[in-house]
């Protein structure tokens, strides 16, 4: 909770790049970090764990625009640093894309509500249905502003459509569903696009009763931006795919599509081969853009290619206005957005106090070759169970289930603690010269007695986690 | 010390253990400690045990310690006497496969092909000859003493357990500990534990326990590796891998490791030989290791290693070698 206010949410929707980097992947299979995070997050909700503000109030007031993952994360970290925070949200509920973009079957709304509640309990003020239209008018009331309005305008493309054609936008469809409106899609639904939103739209269409959901994408599967796991889950649920295909025209009940082929640079080129595809409706999932109208007249603020330019400290060209999440030029994911919230809070805090931001200590990555994996027991990874297919096709129940306590503990114990001493006493045992002294203090377990150490390097070679380093003495 | 509640008396034969632990006039031993000669450690220990018995002090335990020279060669007669009389002594041999302290000379525990000061890498059979030497753990078992065990410094918990287990018996007990010598073997100091681990994982040094001449427990191989992985980091075997090298000698060493594996049942449960290992995900060999293992075996096939077989006393028919499961 020092870093991330949303463990239960991240344990569900994060694409866990940490598991790709996990050293255990080179031994058997990466530790299920995401599943353990989810277990801990769920346990925190179940047992009602709370966080506290441990510093006196600073008297500074920060405005956060947008109650999505980035804004909420910034509010959390700012509040914990003693600042007064007000969030203004244009929509009727907090959560942003976590609520209006990610369907329930990937993120239970109870979990979302609980983790948002924990942030508001820190004393953060949340104003709903309070869209900011003129930022400059508000700016003087606050000491700093963090913009995190996201990107929720569905990108359009021109497709000739007949008068009876039924075309709608994926972002609108997912949002309407969340506010209680059931979109009319018909029996056969086509989704245009190859990203995660396209997968969400197609899987949602199946759940709403469509007998057939087809994803139409102009490139190949390996070039689709959708995450591998989401593609696989969509495929499991019977979503169909038409790769290398564009839509030329939309009519009532059918689409005219064109076959594409990739040129040498990997760009799809039309072939002229046309085909027809039965579809009662077409859902566009071609990417999202940010509504930047509130930024009109903000001096110094630069918008480039539809997103707001920021420095490494996430400050815009206008002093005191910071921005993060989907509206700045980084990878668009909940994970990145939450990280931006924390980073912005750190820099806003520094900016308000006039001090340099506290440095972030990042130790060098502990690489696989520094480990001695002999000492780790063979332990295959525990994978999370998934809901039965029949229930996945007809309900919005969560698809991926959580671990129980013993499985989560077992999975957590697979961690090899790379680069960090876990007090196994191996160095103490193997040292031929009794030069390792056991201190037994937390965080400071051992000391090398350099009067006796002859520098054989045995402790370094036999340290399971690569936590001991030996450097040549300067002579 | 823990296994005897601190009531322990040690008798030491000459060896490097004494060189670093008792440089005159100091001693690092914080217990009654006795040194007499190179060759009479077991006899002195037996005498100490007899004296304690005469005084009715059965609460004080006696431990005898020596290197492989003091055990396998020079002290062997008195060791065998201690075994056959079943004197109440735990005798521990720290086996570094030669007289390392006096300048790396060959002992009866030096393995075939290893170079020492007096088995140079010269002539048609470079290094120590095949078909010589003796296996004292098996000889100790032949005395049918209460407890015999082997261990390596790579498994300290196992070593601890075996000392405790030994102390739960009365009578003669023998513990043979494999200890690499970086200096004498021409290996990096930091590789000491790794070599002790590899010697067991190749099957070259079986780790087991035996009671009254019967093997009761073996430490199975966890991830089998070809002997080459163990031999290569040691300069004493460098001539096997030079140009042209001696792949035939490596094959003979692999054959003797394979014999140990078959004899003691060292492979992991659920596998029968190296071929089955290949398909076992937990013990999967790296492809290059598989190739080398197969290559070594293929060479060994054309050259039945009678010499290696002669070297191991006992053979299969000895009751002491009845294997578990």
JSON list of N, CA and C in Angstrom, two decimals, chain A residues 195-233:
[
{"chain": "A", "resi": 195, "resn": "UNK", "atom": "N", "xyz": [-7.67, -4.18, -30.58]},
{"chain": "A", "resi": 195, "resn": "UNK", "atom": "CA", "xyz": [-7.11, -3.89, -29.27]},
{"chain": "A", "resi": 195, "resn": "UNK", "atom": "C", "xyz": [-7.90, -4.52, -28.14]},
{"chain": "A", "resi": 196, "resn": "UNK", "atom": "N", "xyz": [-7.52, -4.19, -26.90]},
{"chain": "A", "resi": 196, "resn": "UNK", "atom": "CA", "xyz": [-8.20, -4.76, -25.75]},
{"chain": "A", "resi": 196, "resn": "UNK", "atom": "C", "xyz": [-9.67, -4.34, -25.68]},
{"chain": "A", "resi": 197, "resn": "UNK", "atom": "N", "xyz": [-9.95, -3.12, -26.12]},
{"chain": "A", "resi": 197, "resn": "UNK", "atom": "CA", "xyz": [-11.33, -2.66, -26.10]},
{"chain": "A", "resi": 197, "resn": "UNK", "atom": "C", "xyz": [-12.18, -3.49, -27.07]},
{"chain": "A", "resi": 198, "resn": "UNK", "atom": "N", "xyz": [-11.60, -3.86, -28.21]},
{"chain": "A", "resi": 198, "resn": "UNK", "atom": "CA", "xyz": [-12.31, -4.70, -29.17]},
{"chain": "A", "resi": 198, "resn": "UNK", "atom": "C", "xyz": [-12.66, -6.05, -28.54]},
{"chain": "A", "resi": 199, "resn": "UNK", "atom": "N", "xyz": [-11.68, -6.62, -27.79]},
{"chain": "A", "resi": 199, "resn": "UNK", "atom": "CA", "xyz": [-11.94, -7.90, -27.12]},
{"chain": "A", "resi": 199, "resn": "UNK", "atom": "C", "xyz": [-13.07, -7.74, -26.10]},
{"chain": "A", "resi": 200, "resn": "UNK", "atom": "N", "xyz": [-12.99, -6.64, -25.32]},
{"chain": "A", "resi": 200, "resn": "UNK", "atom": "CA", "xyz": [-14.03, -6.39, -24.31]},
{"chain": "A", "resi": 200, "resn": "UNK", "atom": "C", "xyz": [-15.39, -6.27, -24.98]},
{"chain": "A", "resi": 201, "resn": "UNK", "atom": "N", "xyz": [-15.44, -5.56, -26.10]},
{"chain": "A", "resi": 201, "resn": "UNK", "atom": "CA", "xyz": [-16.71, -5.35, -26.78]},
{"chain": "A", "resi": 201, "resn": "UNK", "atom": "C", "xyz": [-17.27, -6.67, -27.30]},
{"chain": "A", "resi": 202, "resn": "UNK", "atom": "N", "xyz": [-16.39, -7.49, -27.89]},
{"chain": "A", "resi": 202, "resn": "UNK", "atom": "CA", "xyz": [-16.86, -8.76, -28.47]},
{"chain": "A", "resi": 202, "resn": "UNK", "atom": "C", "xyz": [-17.32, -9.71, -27.37]},
{"chain": "A", "resi": 203, "resn": "UNK", "atom": "N", "xyz": [-16.56, -9.76, -26.28]},
{"chain": "A", "resi": 203, "resn": "UNK", "atom": "CA", "xyz": [-16.93, -10.67, -25.18]},
{"chain": "A", "resi": 203, "resn": "UNK", "atom": "C", "xyz": [-18.21, -10.18, -24.51]},
{"chain": "A", "resi": 204, "resn": "UNK", "atom": "N", "xyz": [-18.36, -8.88, -24.42]},
{"chain": "A", "resi": 204, "resn": "UNK", "atom": "CA", "xyz": [-19.58, -8.32, -23.83]},
{"chain": "A", "resi": 204, "resn": "UNK", "atom": "C", "xyz": [-20.78, -8.65, -24.72]},
{"chain": "A", "resi": 205, "resn": "UNK", "atom": "N", "xyz": [-20.58, -8.53, -26.04]},
{"chain": "A", "resi": 205, "resn": "UNK", "atom": "CA", "xyz": [-21.67, -8.83, -26.98]},
{"chain": "A", "resi": 205, "resn": "UNK", "atom": "C", "xyz": [-22.15, -10.27, -26.80]},
{"chain": "A", "resi": 206, "resn": "UNK", "atom": "N", "xyz": [-21.20, -11.20, -26.63]},
{"chain": "A", "resi": 206, "resn": "UNK", "atom": "CA", "xyz": [-21.57, -12.61, -26.42]},
{"chain": "A", "resi": 206, "resn": "UNK", "atom": "C", "xyz": [-22.43, -12.72, -25.15]},
{"chain": "A", "resi": 207, "resn": "UNK", "atom": "N", "xyz": [-22.00, -12.02, -24.11]},
{"chain": "A", "resi": 207, "resn": "UNK", "atom": "CA", "xyz": [-22.71, -12.11, -22.84]},
{"chain": "A", "resi": 207, "resn": "UNK", "atom": "C", "xyz": [-24.10, -11.49, -22.93]},
{"chain": "A", "resi": 208, "resn": "UNK", "atom": "N", "xyz": [-24.24, -10.52, -23.83]},
{"chain": "A", "resi": 208, "resn": "UNK", "atom": "CA", "xyz": [-25.55, -9.88, -23.97]},
{"chain": "A", "resi": 208, "resn": "UNK", "atom": "C", "xyz": [-26.48, -10.69, -24.87]},
{"chain": "A", "resi": 209, "resn": "UNK", "atom": "N", "xyz": [-26.02, -11.82, -25.34]},
{"chain": "A", "resi": 209, "resn": "UNK", "atom": "CA", "xyz": [-26.92, -12.70, -26.07]},
{"chain": "A", "resi": 209, "resn": "UNK", "atom": "C", "xyz": [-26.62, -12.84, -27.55]},
{"chain": "A", "resi": 210, "resn": "UNK", "atom": "N", "xyz": [-25.59, -12.21, -28.06]},
{"chain": "A", "resi": 210, "resn": "UNK", "atom": "CA", "xyz": [-25.26, -12.37, -29.48]},
{"chain": "A", "resi": 210, "resn": "UNK", "atom": "C", "xyz": [-24.84, -13.81, -29.73]},
{"chain": "A", "resi": 211, "resn": "UNK", "atom": "N", "xyz": [-25.35, -14.38, -30.79]},
{"chain": "A", "resi": 211, "resn": "UNK", "atom": "CA", "xyz": [-24.97, -15.77, -31.09]},
{"chain": "A", "resi": 211, "resn": "UNK", "atom": "C", "xyz": [-23.60, -15.80, -31.76]},
{"chain": "A", "resi": 212, "resn": "UNK", "atom": "N", "xyz": [-23.22, -14.67, -32.36]},
{"chain": "A", "resi": 212, "resn": "UNK", "atom": "CA", "xyz": [-21.94, -14.64, -33.05]},
{"chain": "A", "resi": 212, "resn": "UNK", "atom": "C", "xyz": [-21.30, -13.27, -32.86]},
{"chain": "A", "resi": 213, "resn": "UNK", "atom": "N", "xyz": [-20.06, -13.26, -32.41]},
{"chain": "A", "resi": 213, "resn": "UNK", "atom": "CA", "xyz": [-19.32, -12.00, -32.31]},
{"chain": "A", "resi": 213, "resn": "UNK", "atom": "C", "xyz": [-18.03, -12.18, -33.10]},
{"chain": "A", "resi": 214, "resn": "UNK", "atom": "N", "xyz": [-17.83, -11.33, -34.10]},
{"chain": "A", "resi": 214, "resn": "UNK", "atom": "CA", "xyz": [-16.66, -11.43, -34.97]},
{"chain": "A", "resi": 214, "resn": "UNK", "atom": "C", "xyz": [-15.81, -10.18, -34.82]},
{"chain": "A", "resi": 215, "resn": "UNK", "atom": "N", "xyz": [-14.52, -10.39, -34.54]},
{"chain": "A", "resi": 215, "resn": "UNK", "atom": "CA", "xyz": [-13.59, -9.28, -34.49]},
{"chain": "A", "resi": 215, "resn": "UNK", "atom": "C", "xyz": [-12.96, -9.12, -35.87]},
{"chain": "A", "resi": 216, "resn": "UNK", "atom": "N", "xyz": [-13.07, -7.96, -36.44]},
{"chain": "A", "resi": 216, "resn": "UNK", "atom": "CA", "xyz": [-12.50, -7.70, -37.76]},
{"chain": "A", "resi": 216, "resn": "UNK", "atom": "C", "xyz": [-11.31, -6.76, -37.58]},
{"chain": "A", "resi": 217, "resn": "UNK", "atom": "N", "xyz": [-10.14, -7.22, -38.05]},
{"chain": "A", "resi": 217, "resn": "UNK", "atom": "CA", "xyz": [-8.94, -6.41, -37.85]},
{"chain": "A", "resi": 217, "resn": "UNK", "atom": "C", "xyz": [-8.10, -6.43, -39.13]},
{"chain": "A", "resi": 218, "resn": "UNK", "atom": "N", "xyz": [-7.49, -5.29, -39.44]},
{"chain": "A", "resi": 218, "resn": "UNK", "atom": "CA", "xyz": [-6.86, -5.19, -40.77]},
{"chain": "A", "resi": 218, "resn": "UNK", "atom": "C", "xyz": [-5.47, -5.82, -40.82]},
{"chain": "A", "resi": 219, "resn": "UNK", "atom": "N", "xyz": [-4.89, -6.12, -39.65]},
{"chain": "A", "resi": 219, "resn": "UNK", "atom": "CA", "xyz": [-3.58, -6.79, -39.69]},
{"chain": "A", "resi": 219, "resn": "UNK", "atom": "C", "xyz": [-3.71, -8.23, -39.23]},
{"chain": "A", "resi": 220, "resn": "UNK", "atom": "N", "xyz": [-2.58, -8.84, -38.89]},
{"chain": "A", "resi": 220, "resn": "UNK", "atom": "CA", "xyz": [-2.60, -10.24, -38.46]},
{"chain": "A", "resi": 220, "resn": "UNK", "atom": "C", "xyz": [-2.71, -10.32, -36.94]},
{"chain": "A", "resi": 221, "resn": "UNK", "atom": "N", "xyz": [-2.95, -11.54, -36.45]},
{"chain": "A", "resi": 221, "resn": "UNK", "atom": "CA", "xyz": [-3.14, -11.73, -35.02]},
{"chain": "A", "resi": 221, "resn": "UNK", "atom": "C", "xyz": [-1.91, -11.28, -34.22]},
{"chain": "A", "resi": 222, "resn": "UNK", "atom": "N", "xyz": [-0.71, -11.64, -34.72]},
{"chain": "A", "resi": 222, "resn": "UNK", "atom": "CA", "xyz": [0.48, -11.30, -33.94]},
{"chain": "A", "resi": 222, "resn": "UNK", "atom": "C", "xyz": [0.75, -9.80, -33.92]},
{"chain": "A", "resi": 223, "resn": "UNK", "atom": "N", "xyz": [0.07, -9.05, -34.80]},
{"chain": "A", "resi": 223, "resn": "UNK", "atom": "CA", "xyz": [0.25, -7.60, -34.79]},
{"chain": "A", "resi": 223, "resn": "UNK", "atom": "C", "xyz": [-0.89, -6.88, -34.08]},
{"chain": "A", "resi": 224, "resn": "UNK", "atom": "N", "xyz": [-1.85, -7.64, -33.60]},
{"chain": "A", "resi": 224, "resn": "UNK", "atom": "CA", "xyz": [-2.98, -7.00, -32.91]},
{"chain": "A", "resi": 224, "resn": "UNK", "atom": "C", "xyz": [-2.49, -6.46, -31.57]},
{"chain": "A", "resi": 225, "resn": "UNK", "atom": "N", "xyz": [-2.90, -5.23, -31.22]},
{"chain": "A", "resi": 225, "resn": "UNK", "atom": "CA", "xyz": [-2.42, -4.66, -29.95]},
{"chain": "A", "resi": 225, "resn": "UNK", "atom": "C", "xyz": [-3.04, -5.29, -28.71]},
{"chain": "A", "resi": 226, "resn": "UNK", "atom": "N", "xyz": [-4.08, -6.09, -28.87]},
{"chain": "A", "resi": 226, "resn": "UNK", "atom": "CA", "xyz": [-4.72, -6.71, -27.70]},
{"chain": "A", "resi": 226, "resn": "UNK", "atom": "C", "xyz": [-3.73, -7.61, -26.98]},
{"chain": "A", "resi": 227, "resn": "UNK", "atom": "N", "xyz": [-3.85, -7.66, -25.65]},
{"chain": "A", "resi": 227, "resn": "UNK", "atom": "CA", "xyz": [-2.95, -8.50, -24.88]},
{"chain": "A", "resi": 227, "resn": "UNK", "atom": "C", "xyz": [-3.24, -9.96, -25.15]},
{"chain": "A", "resi": 228, "resn": "UNK", "atom": "N", "xyz": [-2.18, -10.75, -25.17]},
{"chain": "A", "resi": 228, "resn": "UNK", "atom": "CA", "xyz": [-2.28, -12.17, -25.49]},
{"chain": "A", "resi": 228, "resn": "UNK", "atom": "C", "xyz": [-3.34, -12.89, -24.65]},
{"chain": "A", "resi": 229, "resn": "UNK", "atom": "N", "xyz": [-3.36, -12.59, -23.34]},
{"chain": "A", "resi": 229, "resn": "UNK", "atom": "CA", "xyz": [-4.29, -13.30, -22.46]},
{"chain": "A", "resi": 229, "resn": "UNK", "atom": "C", "xyz": [-5.73, -12.93, -22.81]},
{"chain": "A", "resi": 230, "resn": "UNK", "atom": "N", "xyz": [-5.94, -11.68, -23.23]},
{"chain": "A", "resi": 230, "resn": "UNK", "atom": "CA", "xyz": [-7.32, -11.29, -23.57]},
{"chain": "A", "resi": 230, "resn": "UNK", "atom": "C", "xyz": [-7.76, -11.93, -24.88]},
{"chain": "A", "resi": 231, "resn": "UNK", "atom": "N", "xyz": [-6.83, -12.03, -25.82]},
{"chain": "A", "resi": 231, "resn": "UNK", "atom": "CA", "xyz": [-7.13, -12.72, -27.08]},
{"chain": "A", "resi": 231, "resn": "UNK", "atom": "C", "xyz": [-7.51, -14.17, -26.79]},
{"chain": "A", "resi": 232, "resn": "UNK", "atom": "N", "xyz": [-6.71, -14.82, -25.92]},
{"chain": "A", "resi": 232, "resn": "UNK", "atom": "CA", "xyz": [-6.95, -16.22, -25.62]},
{"chain": "A", "resi": 232, "resn": "UNK", "atom": "C", "xyz": [-8.30, -16.40, -24.93]},
{"chain": "A", "resi": 233, "resn": "UNK", "atom": "N", "xyz": [-8.59, -15.49, -23.98]},
{"chain": "A", "resi": 233, "resn": "UNK", "atom": "CA", "xyz": [-9.87, -15.63, -23.26]},
{"chain": "A", "resi": 233, "resn": "UNK", "atom": "C", "xyz": [-11.04, -15.39, -24.21]}
]
